[in-house]
PDB file of C-alpha atoms in Angstrom:
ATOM      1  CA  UNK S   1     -20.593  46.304  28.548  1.00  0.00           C
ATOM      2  CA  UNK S   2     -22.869  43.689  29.066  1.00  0.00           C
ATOM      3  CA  UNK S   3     -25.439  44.591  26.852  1.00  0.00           C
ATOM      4  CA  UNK S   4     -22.904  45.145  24.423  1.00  0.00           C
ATOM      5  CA  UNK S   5     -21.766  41.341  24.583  1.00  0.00           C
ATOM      6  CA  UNK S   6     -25.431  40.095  24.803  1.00  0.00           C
ATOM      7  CA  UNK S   7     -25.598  42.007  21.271  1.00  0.00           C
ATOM      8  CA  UNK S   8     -22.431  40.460  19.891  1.00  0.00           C
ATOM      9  CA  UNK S   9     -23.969  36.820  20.744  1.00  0.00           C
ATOM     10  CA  UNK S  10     -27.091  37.386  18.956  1.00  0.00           C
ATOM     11  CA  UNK S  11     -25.494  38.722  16.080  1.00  0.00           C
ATOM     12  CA  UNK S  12     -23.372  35.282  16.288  1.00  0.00           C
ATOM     13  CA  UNK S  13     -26.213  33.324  16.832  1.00  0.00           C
ATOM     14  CA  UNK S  14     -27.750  35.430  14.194  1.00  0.00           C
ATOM     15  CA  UNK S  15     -24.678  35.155  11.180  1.00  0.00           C
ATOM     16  CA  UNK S  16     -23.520  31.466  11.726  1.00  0.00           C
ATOM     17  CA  UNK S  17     -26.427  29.734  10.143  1.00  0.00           C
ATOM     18  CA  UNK S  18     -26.447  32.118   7.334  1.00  0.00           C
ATOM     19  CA  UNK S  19     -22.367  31.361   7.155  1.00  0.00           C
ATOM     20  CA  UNK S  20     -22.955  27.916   7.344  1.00  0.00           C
ATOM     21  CA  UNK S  21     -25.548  28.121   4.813  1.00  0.00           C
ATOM     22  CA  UNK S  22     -23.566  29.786   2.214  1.00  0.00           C
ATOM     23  CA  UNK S  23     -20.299  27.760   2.698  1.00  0.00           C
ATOM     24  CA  UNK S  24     -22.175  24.899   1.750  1.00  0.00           C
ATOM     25  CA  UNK S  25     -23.652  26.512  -1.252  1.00  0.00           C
ATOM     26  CA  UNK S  26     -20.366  26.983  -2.558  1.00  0.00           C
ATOM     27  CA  UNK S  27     -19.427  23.798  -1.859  1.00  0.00           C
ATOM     28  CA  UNK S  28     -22.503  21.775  -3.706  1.00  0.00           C
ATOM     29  CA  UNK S  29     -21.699  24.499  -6.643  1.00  0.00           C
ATOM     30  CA  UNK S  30     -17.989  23.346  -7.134  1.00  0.00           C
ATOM     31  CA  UNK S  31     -18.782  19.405  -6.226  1.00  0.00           C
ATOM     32  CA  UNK S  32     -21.524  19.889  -9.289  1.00  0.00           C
ATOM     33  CA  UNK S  33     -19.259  21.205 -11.513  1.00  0.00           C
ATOM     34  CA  UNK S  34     -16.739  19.183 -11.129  1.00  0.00           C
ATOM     35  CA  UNK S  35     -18.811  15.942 -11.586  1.00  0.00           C
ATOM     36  CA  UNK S  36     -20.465  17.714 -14.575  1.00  0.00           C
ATOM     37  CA  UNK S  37     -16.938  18.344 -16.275  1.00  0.00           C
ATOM     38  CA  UNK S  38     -15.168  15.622 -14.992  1.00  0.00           C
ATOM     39  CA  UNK S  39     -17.123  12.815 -17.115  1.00  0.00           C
ATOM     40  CA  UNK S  40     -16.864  14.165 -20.427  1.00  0.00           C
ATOM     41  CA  UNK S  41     -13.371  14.706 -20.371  1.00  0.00           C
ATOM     42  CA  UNK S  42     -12.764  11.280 -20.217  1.00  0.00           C
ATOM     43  CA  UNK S  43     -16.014   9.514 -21.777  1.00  0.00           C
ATOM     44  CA  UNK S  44     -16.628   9.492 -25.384  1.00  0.00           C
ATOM     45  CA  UNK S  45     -20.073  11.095 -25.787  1.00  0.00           C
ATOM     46  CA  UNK S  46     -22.174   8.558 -28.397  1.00  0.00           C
ATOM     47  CA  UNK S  47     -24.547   9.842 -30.896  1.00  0.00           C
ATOM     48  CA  UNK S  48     -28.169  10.509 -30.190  1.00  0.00           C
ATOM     49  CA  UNK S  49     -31.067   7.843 -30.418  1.00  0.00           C
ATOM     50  CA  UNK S  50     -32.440   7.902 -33.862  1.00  0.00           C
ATOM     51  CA  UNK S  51     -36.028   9.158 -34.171  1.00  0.00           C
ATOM     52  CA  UNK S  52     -39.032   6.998 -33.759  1.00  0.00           C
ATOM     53  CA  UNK S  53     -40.213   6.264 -37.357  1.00  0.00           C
ATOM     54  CA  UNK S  54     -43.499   7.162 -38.435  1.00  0.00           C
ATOM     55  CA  UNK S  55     -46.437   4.847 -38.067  1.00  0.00           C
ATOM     56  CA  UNK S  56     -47.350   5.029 -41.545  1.00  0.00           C
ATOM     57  CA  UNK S  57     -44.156   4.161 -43.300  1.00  0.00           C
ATOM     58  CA  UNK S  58     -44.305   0.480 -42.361  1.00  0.00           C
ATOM     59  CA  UNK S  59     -46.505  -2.168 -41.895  1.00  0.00           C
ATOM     60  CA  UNK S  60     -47.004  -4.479 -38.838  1.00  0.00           C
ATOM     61  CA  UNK S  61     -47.896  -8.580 -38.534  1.00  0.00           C
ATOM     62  CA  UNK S  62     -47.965 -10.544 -35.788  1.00  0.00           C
ATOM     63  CA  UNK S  63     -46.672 -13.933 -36.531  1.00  0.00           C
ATOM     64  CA  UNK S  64     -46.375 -17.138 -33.933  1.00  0.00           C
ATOM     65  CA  UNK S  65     -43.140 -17.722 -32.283  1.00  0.00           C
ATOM     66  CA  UNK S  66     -40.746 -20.692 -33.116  1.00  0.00           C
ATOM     67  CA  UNK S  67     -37.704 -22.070 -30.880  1.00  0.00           C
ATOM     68  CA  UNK S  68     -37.911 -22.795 -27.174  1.00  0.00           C
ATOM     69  CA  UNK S  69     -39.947 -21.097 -25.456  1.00  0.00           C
ATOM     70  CA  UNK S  70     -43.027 -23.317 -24.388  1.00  0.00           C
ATOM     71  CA  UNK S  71     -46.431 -22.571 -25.559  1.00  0.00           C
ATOM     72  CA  UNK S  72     -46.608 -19.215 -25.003  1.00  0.00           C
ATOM     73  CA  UNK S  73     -44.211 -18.818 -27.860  1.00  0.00           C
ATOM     74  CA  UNK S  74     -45.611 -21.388 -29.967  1.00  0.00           C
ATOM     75  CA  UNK S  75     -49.476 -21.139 -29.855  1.00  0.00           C
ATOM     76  CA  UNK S  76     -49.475 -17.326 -29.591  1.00  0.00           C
ATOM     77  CA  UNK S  77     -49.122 -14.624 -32.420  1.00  0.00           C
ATOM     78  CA  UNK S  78     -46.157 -12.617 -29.780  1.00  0.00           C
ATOM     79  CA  UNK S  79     -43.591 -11.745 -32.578  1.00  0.00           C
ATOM     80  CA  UNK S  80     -43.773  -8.852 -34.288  1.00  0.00           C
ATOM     81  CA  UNK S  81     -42.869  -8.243 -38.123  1.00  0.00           C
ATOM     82  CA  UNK S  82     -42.482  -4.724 -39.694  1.00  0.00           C
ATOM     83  CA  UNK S  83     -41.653  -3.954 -43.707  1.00  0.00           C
ATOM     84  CA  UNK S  84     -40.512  -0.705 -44.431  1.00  0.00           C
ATOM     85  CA  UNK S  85     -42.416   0.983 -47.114  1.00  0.00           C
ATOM     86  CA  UNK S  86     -40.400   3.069 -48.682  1.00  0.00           C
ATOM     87  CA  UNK S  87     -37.060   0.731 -48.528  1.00  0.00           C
ATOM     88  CA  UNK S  88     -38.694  -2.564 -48.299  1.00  0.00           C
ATOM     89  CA  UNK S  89     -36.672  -3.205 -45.408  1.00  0.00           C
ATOM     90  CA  UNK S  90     -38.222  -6.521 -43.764  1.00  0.00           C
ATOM     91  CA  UNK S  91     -37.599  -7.093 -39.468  1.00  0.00           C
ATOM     92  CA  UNK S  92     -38.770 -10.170 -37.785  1.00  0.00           C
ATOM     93  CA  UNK S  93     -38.688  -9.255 -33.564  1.00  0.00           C
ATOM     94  CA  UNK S  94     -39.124 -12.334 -31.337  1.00  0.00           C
ATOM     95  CA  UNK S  95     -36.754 -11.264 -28.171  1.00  0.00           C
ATOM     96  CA  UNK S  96     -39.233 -12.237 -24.948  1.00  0.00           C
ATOM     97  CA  UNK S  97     -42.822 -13.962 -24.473  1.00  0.00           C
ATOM     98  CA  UNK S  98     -44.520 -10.025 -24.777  1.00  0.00           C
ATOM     99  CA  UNK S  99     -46.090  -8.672 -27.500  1.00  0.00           C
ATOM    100  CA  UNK S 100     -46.118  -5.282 -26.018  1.00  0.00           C
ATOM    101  CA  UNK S 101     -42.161  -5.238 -25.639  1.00  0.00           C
ATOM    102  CA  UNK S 102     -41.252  -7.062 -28.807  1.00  0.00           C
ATOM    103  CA  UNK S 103     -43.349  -3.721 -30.743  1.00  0.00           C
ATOM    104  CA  UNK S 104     -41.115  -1.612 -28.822  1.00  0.00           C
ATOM    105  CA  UNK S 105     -38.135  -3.352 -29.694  1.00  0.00           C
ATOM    106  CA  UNK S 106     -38.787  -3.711 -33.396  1.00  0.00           C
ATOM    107  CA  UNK S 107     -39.739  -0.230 -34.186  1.00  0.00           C
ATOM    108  CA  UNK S 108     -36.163   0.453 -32.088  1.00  0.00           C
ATOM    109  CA  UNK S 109     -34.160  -1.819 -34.107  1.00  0.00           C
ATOM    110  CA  UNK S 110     -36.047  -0.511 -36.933  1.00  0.00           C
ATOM    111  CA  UNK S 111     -35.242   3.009 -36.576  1.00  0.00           C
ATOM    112  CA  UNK S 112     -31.306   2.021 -35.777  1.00  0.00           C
ATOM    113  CA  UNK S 113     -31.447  -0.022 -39.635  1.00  0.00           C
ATOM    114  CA  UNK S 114     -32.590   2.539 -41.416  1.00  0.00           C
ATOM    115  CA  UNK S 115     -30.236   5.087 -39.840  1.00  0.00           C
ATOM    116  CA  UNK S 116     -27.036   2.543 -39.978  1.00  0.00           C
ATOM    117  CA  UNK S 117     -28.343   2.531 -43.695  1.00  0.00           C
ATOM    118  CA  UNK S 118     -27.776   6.327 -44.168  1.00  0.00           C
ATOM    119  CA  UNK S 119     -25.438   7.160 -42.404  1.00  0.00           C
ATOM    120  CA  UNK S 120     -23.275   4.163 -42.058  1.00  0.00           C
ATOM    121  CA  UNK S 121     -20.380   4.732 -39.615  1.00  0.00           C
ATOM    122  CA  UNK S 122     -21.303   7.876 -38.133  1.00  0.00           C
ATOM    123  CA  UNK S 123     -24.747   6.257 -36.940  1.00  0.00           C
ATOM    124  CA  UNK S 124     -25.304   5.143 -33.583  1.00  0.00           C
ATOM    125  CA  UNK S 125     -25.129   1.373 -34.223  1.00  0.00           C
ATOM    126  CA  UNK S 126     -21.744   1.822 -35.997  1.00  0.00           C
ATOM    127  CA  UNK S 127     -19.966   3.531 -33.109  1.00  0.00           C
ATOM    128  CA  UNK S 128     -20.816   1.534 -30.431  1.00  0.00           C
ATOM    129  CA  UNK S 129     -20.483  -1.820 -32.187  1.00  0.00           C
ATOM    130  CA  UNK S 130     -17.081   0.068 -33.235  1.00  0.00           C
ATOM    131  CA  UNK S 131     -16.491   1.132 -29.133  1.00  0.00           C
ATOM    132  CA  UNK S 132     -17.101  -2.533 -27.863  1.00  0.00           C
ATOM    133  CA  UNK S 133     -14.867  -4.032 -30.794  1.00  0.00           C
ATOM    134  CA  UNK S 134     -12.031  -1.692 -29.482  1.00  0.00           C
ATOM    135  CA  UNK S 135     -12.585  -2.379 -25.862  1.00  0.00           C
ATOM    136  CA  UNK S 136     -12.918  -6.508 -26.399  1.00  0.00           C
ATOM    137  CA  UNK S 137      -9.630  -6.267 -28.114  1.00  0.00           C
ATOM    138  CA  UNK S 138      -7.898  -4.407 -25.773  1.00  0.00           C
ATOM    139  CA  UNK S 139      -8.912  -6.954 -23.100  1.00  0.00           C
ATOM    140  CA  UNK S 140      -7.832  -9.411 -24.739  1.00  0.00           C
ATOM    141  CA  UNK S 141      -4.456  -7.644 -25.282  1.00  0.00           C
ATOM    142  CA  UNK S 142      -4.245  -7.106 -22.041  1.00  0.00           C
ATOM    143  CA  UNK S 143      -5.218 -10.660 -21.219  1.00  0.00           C
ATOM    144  CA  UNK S 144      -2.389 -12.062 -23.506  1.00  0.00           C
ATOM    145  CA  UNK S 145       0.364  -9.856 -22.155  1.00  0.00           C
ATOM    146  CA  UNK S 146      -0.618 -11.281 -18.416  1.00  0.00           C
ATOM    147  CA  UNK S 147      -0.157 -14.569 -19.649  1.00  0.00           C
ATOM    148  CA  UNK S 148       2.845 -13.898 -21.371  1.00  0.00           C
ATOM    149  CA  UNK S 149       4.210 -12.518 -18.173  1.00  0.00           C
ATOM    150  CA  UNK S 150       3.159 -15.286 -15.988  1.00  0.00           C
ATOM    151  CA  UNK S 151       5.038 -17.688 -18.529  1.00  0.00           C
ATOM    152  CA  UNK S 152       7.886 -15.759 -18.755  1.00  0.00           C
ATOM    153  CA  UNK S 153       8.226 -15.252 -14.947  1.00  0.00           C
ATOM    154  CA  UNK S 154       7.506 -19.270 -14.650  1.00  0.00           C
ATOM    155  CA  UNK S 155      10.250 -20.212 -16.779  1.00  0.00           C
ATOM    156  CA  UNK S 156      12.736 -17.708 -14.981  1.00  0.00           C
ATOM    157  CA  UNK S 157      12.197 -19.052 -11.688  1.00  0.00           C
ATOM    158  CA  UNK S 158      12.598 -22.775 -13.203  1.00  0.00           C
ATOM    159  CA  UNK S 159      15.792 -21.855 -14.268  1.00  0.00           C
ATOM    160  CA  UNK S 160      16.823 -20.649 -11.515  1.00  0.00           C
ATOM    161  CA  UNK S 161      16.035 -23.906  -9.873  1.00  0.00           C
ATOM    162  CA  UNK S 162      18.036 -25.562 -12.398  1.00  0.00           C
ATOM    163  CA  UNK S 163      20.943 -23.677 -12.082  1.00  0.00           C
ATOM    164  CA  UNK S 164      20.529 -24.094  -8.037  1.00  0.00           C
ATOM    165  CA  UNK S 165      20.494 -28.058  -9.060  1.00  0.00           C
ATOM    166  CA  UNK S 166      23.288 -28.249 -11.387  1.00  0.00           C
ATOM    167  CA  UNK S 167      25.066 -26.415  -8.369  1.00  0.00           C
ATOM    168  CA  UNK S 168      24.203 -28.512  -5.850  1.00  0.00           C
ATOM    169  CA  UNK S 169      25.488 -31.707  -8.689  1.00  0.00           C
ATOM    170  CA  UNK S 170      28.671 -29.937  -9.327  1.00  0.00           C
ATOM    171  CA  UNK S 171      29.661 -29.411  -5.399  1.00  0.00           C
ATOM    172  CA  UNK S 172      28.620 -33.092  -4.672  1.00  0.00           C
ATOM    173  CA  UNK S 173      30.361 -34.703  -7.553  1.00  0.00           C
ATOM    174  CA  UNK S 174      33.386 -32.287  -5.912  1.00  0.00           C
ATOM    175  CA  UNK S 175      33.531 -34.148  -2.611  1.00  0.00           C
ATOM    176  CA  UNK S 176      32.948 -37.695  -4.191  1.00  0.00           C
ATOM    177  CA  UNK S 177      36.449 -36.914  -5.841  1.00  0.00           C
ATOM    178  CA  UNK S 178      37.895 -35.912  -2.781  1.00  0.00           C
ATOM    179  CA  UNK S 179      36.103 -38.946  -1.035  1.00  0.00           C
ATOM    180  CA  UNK S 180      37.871 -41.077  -3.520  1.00  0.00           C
ATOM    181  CA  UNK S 181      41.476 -39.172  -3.307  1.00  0.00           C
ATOM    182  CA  UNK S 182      41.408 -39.404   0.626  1.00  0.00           C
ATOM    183  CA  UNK S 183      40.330 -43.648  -0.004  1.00  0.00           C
ATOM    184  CA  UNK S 184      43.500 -43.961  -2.518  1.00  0.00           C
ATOM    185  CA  UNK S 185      45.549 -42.106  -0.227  1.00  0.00           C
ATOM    186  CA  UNK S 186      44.590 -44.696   2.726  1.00  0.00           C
ATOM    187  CA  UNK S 187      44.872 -47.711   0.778  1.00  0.00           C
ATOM    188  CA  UNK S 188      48.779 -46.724   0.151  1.00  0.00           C
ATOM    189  CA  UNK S 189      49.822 -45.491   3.665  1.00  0.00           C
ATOM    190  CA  UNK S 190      52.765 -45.695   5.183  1.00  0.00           C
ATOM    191  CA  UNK S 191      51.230 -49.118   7.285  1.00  0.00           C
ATOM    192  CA  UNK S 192      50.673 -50.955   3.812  1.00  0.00           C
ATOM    193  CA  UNK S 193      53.369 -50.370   2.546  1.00  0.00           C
ATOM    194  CA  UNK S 194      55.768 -51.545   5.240  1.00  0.00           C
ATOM    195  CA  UNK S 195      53.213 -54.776   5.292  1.00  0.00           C
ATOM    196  CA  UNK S 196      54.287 -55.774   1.768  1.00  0.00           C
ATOM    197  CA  UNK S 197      58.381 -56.008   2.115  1.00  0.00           C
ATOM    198  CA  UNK S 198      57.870 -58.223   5.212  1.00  0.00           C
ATOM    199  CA  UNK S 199      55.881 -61.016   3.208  1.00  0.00           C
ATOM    200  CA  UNK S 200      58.135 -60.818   0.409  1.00  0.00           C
ATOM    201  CA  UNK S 201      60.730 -60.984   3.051  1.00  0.00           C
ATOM    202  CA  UNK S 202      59.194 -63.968   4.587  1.00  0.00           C
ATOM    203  CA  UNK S 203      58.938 -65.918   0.834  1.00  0.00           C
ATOM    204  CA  UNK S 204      62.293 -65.305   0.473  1.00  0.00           C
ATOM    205  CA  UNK S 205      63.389 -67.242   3.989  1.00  0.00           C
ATOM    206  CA  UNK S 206      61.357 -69.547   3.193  1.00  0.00           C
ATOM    207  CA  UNK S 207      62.806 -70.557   0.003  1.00  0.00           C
ATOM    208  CA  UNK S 208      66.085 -70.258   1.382  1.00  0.00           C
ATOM    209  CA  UNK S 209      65.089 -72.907   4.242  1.00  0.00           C
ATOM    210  CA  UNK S 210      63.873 -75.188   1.205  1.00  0.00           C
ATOM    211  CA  UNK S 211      67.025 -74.949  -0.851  1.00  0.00           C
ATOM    212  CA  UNK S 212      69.003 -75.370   1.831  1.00  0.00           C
ATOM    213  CA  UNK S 213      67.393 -78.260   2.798  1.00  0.00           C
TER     214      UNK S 213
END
């Protein structure tokens, strides 16, 4: 029996790694596929780079630099022109202070021209100038229809103060009235009125006294 268990614990120590190992392979393989799939269900795949053009089709100059820049734009040849041969197409490139990357980004922006040219909105160019048009609109839909909100909930809750005011108006102009019944009502008690027989009362004896004098 207790070789038997000493066997059974080897074979444990033995299988778990291997489990381990293979639980986790499964695990990587379904966490890869999923973030494989995942993206282009939701993100619009954009058309290749065009092709680098050949060398000999066009025609290169280096020209010097105008604008700000200091002298290393303005006393040095850095920006790069290219002329397409076969379409004439002219493209001046003066984007940093290096001739090395303006090259690069001329015969880039070259290639994108000439491929905007034939194939117009299917090219590259075309669909993502066409993707960031949609996108700045819709923020600025969405920007609007905050705003609108904000207003909208802004002049709700200033009505309701008015309303609250015209209220608070209504139930004060309420008890002046009363105020003003309750003064009338004091002015011609019982007290004031008794007061006013007894001077007429007294004019009367008085004028007696005189006549009969």
């Amino acid at each position: 029996m207790a070789i038997d268990r000493a066997r059974c614990t080897m074979l444990q120590k033995l299988l778990l790694p291997l489990l381990r190992g293979a639980r986790l392979e499964n695990c990587a393989a379904v966490t890869q596929r999923c973030l494989s799939t995942t993206p282009s269900l939701w993100k619009k795949k954009m058309p290749d780079r065009p092709p680098p053009i050949n060398e000999e089709d066009f025609t290169e100059v280096f020209l010097k630099g105008s604008g700000p820049g200091g002298q290393k734009i303005n006393k040095t040849s850095s920006a790069v022109q290219l002329k397409h041969i076969p379409t004439g197409m002219v493209l001046k490139v003066q984007a940093t202070r290096s001739r090395t990357q303006n090259r690069k980004l001329a015969r880039q922006m070259l290639a994108e021209r000439l491929e905007l040219l034939e194939k117009g909105k299917e090219s590259r160019v075309a669909v993502v100038g066409e993707t960031k048009k949609k996108r700045k609109s819709s923020a600025v839909k969405k920007s609007k229809r905050k705003y609108r909100a904000l207003a909208e909930e802004k002049a709700a809750n200033l009505q309701e103060g008015n309303d609250a005011t015209g209220e608070e108006q209504e139930g004060f102009g309420e008890d002046e009235d009363g105020l003003e019944e309750d003064e009338d009502e004091d002015e011609r008690s019982p007290d004031d009125q008794g007061k006013a027989p007894e001077m007429g009362s007294l004019k009367a004896t008085g004028s007696e006294k005189v006549n009969g004098t």
